[in-house]
Coordinates of N, CA and C in Angstrom, one line a residue:
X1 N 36.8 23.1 -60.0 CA 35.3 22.8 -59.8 C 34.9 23.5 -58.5
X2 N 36.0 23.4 -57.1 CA 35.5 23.8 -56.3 C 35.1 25.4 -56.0
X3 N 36.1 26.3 -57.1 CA 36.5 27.8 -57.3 C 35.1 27.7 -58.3
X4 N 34.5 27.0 -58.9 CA 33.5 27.1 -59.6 C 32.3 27.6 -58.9
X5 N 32.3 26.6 -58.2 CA 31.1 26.3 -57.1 C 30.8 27.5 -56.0
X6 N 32.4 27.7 -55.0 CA 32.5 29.2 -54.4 C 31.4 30.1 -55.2
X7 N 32.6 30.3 -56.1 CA 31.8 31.4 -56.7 C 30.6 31.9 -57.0
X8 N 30.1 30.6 -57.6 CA 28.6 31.1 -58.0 C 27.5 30.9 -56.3
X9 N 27.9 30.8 -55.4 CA 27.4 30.8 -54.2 C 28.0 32.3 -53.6
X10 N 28.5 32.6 -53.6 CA 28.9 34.2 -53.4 C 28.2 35.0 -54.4
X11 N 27.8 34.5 -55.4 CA 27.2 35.4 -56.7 C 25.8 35.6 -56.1
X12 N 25.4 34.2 -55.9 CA 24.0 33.8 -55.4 C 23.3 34.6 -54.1
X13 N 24.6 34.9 -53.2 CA 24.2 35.4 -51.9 C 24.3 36.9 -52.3
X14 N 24.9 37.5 -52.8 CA 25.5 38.6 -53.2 C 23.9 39.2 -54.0
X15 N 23.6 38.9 -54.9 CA 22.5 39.1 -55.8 C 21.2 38.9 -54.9
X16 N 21.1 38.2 -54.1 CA 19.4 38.1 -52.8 C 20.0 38.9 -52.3
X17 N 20.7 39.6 -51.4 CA 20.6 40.7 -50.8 C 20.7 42.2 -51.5
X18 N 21.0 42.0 -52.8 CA 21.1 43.0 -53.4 C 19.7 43.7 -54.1
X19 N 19.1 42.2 -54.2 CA 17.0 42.6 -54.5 C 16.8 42.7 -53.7
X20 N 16.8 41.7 -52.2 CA 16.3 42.4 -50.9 C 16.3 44.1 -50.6
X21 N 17.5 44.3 -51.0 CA 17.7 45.7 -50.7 C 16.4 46.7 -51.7
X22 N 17.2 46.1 -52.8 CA 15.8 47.1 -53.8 C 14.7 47.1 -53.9
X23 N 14.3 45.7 -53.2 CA 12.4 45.5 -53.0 C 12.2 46.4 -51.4
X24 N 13.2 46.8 -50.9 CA 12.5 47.7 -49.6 C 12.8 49.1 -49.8
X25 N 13.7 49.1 -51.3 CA 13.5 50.6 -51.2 C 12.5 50.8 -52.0
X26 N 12.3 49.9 -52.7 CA 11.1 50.0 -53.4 C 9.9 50.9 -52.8
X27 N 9.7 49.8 -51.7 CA 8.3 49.9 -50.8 C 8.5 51.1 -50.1
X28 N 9.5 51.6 -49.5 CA 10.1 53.0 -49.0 C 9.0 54.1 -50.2
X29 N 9.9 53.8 -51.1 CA 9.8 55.3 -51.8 C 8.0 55.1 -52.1
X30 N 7.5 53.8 -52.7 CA 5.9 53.7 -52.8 C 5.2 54.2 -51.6
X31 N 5.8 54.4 -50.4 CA 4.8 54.2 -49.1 C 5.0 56.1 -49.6
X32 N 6.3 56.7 -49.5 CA 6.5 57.8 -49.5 C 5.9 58.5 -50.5
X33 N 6.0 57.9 -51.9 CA 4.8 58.4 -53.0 C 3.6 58.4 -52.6
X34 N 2.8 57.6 -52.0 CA 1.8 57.4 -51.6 C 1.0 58.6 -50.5
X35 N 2.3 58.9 -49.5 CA 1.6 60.0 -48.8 C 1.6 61.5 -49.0
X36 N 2.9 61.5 -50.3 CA 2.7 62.7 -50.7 C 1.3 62.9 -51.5
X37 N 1.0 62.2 -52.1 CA -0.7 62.5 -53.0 C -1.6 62.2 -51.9
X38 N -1.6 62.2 -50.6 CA -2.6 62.4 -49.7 C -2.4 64.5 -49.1
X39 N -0.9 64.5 -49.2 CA -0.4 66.0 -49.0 C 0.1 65.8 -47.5
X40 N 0.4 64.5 -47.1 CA 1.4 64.1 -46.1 C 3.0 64.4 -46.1
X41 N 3.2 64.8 -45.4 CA 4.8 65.5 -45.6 C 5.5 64.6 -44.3
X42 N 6.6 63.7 -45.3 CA 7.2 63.0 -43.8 C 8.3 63.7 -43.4
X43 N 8.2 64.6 -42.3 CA 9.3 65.0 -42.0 C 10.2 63.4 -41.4
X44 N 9.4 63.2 -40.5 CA 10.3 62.1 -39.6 C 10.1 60.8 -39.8
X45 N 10.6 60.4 -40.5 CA 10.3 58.8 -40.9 C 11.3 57.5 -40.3
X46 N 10.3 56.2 -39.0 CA 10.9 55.6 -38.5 C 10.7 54.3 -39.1
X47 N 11.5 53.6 -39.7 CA 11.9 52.0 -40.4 C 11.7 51.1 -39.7
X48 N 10.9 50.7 -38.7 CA 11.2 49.9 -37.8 C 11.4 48.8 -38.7
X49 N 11.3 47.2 -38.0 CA 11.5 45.8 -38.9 C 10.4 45.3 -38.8
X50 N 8.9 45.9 -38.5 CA 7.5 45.4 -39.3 C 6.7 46.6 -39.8
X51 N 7.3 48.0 -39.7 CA 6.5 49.1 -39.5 C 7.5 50.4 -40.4
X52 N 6.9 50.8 -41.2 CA 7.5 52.3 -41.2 C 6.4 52.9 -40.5
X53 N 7.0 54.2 -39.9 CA 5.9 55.4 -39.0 C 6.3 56.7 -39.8
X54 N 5.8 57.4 -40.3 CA 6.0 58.5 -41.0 C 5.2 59.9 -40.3
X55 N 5.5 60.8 -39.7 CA 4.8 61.7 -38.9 C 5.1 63.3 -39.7
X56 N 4.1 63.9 -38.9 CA 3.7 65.1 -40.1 C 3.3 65.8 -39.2
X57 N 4.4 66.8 -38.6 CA 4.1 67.4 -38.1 C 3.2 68.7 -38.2
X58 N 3.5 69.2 -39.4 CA 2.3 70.5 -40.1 C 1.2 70.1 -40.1
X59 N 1.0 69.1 -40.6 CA -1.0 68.6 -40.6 C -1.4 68.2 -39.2
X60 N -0.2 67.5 -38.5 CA -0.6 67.1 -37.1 C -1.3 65.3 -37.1
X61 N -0.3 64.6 -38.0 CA -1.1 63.3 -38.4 C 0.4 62.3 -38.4
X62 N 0.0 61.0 -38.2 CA 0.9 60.0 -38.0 C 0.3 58.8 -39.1
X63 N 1.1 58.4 -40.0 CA 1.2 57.4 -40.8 C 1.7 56.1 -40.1
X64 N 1.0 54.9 -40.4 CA 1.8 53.4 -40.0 C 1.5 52.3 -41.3
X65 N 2.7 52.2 -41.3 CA 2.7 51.3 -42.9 C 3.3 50.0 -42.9
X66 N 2.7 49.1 -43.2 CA 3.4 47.8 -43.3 C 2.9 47.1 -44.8
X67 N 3.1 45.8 -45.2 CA 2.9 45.0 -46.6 C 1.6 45.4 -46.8
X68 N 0.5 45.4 -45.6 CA -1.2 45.5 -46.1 C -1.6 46.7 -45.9
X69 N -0.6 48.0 -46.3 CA -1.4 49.2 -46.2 C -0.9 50.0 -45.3
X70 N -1.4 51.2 -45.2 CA -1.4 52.3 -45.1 C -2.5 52.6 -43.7
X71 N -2.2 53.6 -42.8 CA -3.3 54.0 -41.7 C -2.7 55.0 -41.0
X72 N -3.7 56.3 -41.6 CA -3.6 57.9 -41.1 C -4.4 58.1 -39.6
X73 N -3.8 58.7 -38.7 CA -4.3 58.8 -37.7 C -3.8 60.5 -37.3
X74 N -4.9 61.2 -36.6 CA -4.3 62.5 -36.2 C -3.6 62.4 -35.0
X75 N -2.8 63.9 -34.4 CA -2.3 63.6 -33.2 C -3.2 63.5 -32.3
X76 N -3.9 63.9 -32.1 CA -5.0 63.7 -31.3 C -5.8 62.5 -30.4
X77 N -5.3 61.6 -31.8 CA -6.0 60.3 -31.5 C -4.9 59.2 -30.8
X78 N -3.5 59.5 -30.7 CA -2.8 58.9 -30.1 C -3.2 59.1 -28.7
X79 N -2.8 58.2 -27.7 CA -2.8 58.3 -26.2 C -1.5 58.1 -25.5
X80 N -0.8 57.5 -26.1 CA 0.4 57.3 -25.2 C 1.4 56.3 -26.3
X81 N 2.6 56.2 -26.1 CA 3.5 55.2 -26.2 C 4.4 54.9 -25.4
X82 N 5.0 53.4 -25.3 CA 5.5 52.7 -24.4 C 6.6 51.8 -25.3
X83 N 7.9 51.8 -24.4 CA 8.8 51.2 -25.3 C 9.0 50.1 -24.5
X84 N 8.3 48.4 -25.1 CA 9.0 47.3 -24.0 C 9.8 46.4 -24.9
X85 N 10.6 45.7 -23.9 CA 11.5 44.8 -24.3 C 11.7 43.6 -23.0
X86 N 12.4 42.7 -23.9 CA 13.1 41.8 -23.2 C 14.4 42.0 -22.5
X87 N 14.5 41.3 -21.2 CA 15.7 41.7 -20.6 C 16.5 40.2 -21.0
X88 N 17.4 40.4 -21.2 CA 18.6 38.7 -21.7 C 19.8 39.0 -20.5
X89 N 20.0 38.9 -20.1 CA 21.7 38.8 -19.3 C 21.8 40.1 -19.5
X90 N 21.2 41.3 -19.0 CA 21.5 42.8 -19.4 C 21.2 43.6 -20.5
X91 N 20.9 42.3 -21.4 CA 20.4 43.0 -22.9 C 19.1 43.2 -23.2
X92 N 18.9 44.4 -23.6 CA 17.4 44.5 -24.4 C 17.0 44.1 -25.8
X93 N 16.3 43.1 -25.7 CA 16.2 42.6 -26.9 C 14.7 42.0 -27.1
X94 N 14.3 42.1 -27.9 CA 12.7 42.3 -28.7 C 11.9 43.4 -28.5
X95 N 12.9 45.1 -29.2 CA 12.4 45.8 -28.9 C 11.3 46.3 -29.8
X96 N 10.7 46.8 -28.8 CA 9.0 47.3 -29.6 C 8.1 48.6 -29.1
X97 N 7.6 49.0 -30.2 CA 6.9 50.5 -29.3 C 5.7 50.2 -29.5
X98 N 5.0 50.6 -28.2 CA 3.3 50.0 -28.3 C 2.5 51.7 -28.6
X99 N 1.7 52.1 -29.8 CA 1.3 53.4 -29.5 C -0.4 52.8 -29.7
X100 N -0.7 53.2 -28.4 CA -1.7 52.9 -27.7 C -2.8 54.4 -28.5
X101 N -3.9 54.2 -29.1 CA -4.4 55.1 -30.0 C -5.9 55.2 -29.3
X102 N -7.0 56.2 -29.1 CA -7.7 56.7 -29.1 C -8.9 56.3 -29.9
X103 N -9.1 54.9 -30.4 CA -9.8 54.6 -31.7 C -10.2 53.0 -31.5
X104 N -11.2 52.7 -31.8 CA -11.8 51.7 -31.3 C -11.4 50.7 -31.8
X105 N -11.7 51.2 -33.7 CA -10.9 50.4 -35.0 C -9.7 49.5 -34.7
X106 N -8.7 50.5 -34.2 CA -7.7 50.3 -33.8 C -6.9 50.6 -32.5
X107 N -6.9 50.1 -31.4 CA -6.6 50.7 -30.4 C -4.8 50.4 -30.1
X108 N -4.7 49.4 -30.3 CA -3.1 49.6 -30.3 C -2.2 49.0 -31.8
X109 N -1.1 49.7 -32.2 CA -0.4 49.5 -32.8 C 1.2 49.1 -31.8
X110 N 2.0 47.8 -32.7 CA 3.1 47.1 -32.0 C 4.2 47.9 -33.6
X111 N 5.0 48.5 -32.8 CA 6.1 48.1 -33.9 C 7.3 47.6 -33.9
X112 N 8.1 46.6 -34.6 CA 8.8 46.2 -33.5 C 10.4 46.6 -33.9
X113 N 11.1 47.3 -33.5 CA 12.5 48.1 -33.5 C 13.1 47.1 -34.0
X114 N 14.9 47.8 -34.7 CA 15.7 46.8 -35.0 C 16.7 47.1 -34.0
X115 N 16.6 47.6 -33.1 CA 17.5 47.8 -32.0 C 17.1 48.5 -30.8
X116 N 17.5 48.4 -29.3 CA 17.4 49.0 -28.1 C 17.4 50.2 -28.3
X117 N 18.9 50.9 -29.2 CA 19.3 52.6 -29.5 C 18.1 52.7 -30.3
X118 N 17.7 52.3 -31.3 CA 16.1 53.2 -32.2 C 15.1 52.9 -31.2
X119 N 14.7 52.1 -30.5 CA 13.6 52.1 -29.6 C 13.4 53.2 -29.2
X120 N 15.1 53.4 -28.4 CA 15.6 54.5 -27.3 C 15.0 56.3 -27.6
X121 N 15.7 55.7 -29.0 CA 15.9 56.9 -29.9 C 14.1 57.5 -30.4
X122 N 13.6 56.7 -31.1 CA 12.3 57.0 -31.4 C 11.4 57.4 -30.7
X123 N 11.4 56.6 -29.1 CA 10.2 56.6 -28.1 C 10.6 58.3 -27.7
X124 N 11.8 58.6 -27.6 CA 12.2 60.0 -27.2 C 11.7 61.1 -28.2
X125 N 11.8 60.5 -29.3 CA 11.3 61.1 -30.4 C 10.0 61.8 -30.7
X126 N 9.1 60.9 -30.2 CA 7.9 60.7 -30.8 C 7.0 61.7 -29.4
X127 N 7.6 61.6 -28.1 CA 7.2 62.2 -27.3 C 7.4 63.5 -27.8
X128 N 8.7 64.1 -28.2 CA 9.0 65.5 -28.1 C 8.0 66.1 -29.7
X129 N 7.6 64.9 -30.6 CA 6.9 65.3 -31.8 C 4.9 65.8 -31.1
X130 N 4.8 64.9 -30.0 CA 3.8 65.0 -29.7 C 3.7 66.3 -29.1
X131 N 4.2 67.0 -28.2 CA 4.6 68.1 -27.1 C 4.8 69.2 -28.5
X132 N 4.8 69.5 -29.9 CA 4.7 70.6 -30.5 C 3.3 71.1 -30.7
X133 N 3.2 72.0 -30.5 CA 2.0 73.1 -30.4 C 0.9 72.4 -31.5
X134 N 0.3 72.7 -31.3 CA -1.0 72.7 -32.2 C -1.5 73.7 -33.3

């Protein structure tokens, strides 16, 4: 009974993460379908854990996507980004990039990282995407 029980609680856990997984690629590949019929090309696409960011550098436009949608912004209209976090005992932890936008609508966007290294990594990123020519 007990080898019964195991098991179908491994089945159970096994199977929610296994739709977890396929309802975010889901949303992945929809977001990604979605900006190709705008004629958005994501070269660089960041996952964050409330945010995908999808940037384009040929057209010169930044995507931000979460559950309610979609929002095209040019480079232009960005102003800056800033990576903050919390400090724990030496650790960075609740990391997040603030990209502070040029737009009344919307003036700041939060996204919030799954780690210190992608914060690290993207905020580096996203500078050297900005700094390409026009």
């Amino acid at each position: 009974m007990f080898f019964f029980v195991f098991v179908l609680v491994v089945g159970l856990i096994i199977y929610g993460l296994w739709s977890l997984y396929r309802r975010e690629d889901r949303s992945r590949r929809q977001l990604l379908d979605g900006l190709r019929a705008q004629n958005f090309s994501s070269e660089h696409l960041l996952e964050g854990g409330s945010h995908y960011v999808a940037f384009d550098s040929n057209s010169h436009r930044v995507a931000f996507a979460t559950a309610k949608g979609v929002q095209l912004f040019n480079f232009d209209e960005m102003a800056e980004i800033q990576w903050l976090w919390v400090d724990r005992n030496g650790r960075k932890e609740r990391n997040f990039l603030h990209f502070r936008m040029n737009n009344v609508v919307c003036p700041l966007i939060k996204v919030r990282c799954t780690s210190a290294q992608q914060a690290e990594h993207w905020n580096a990123k996203v500078q050297a995407i900005w700094a390409l020519p026009t």
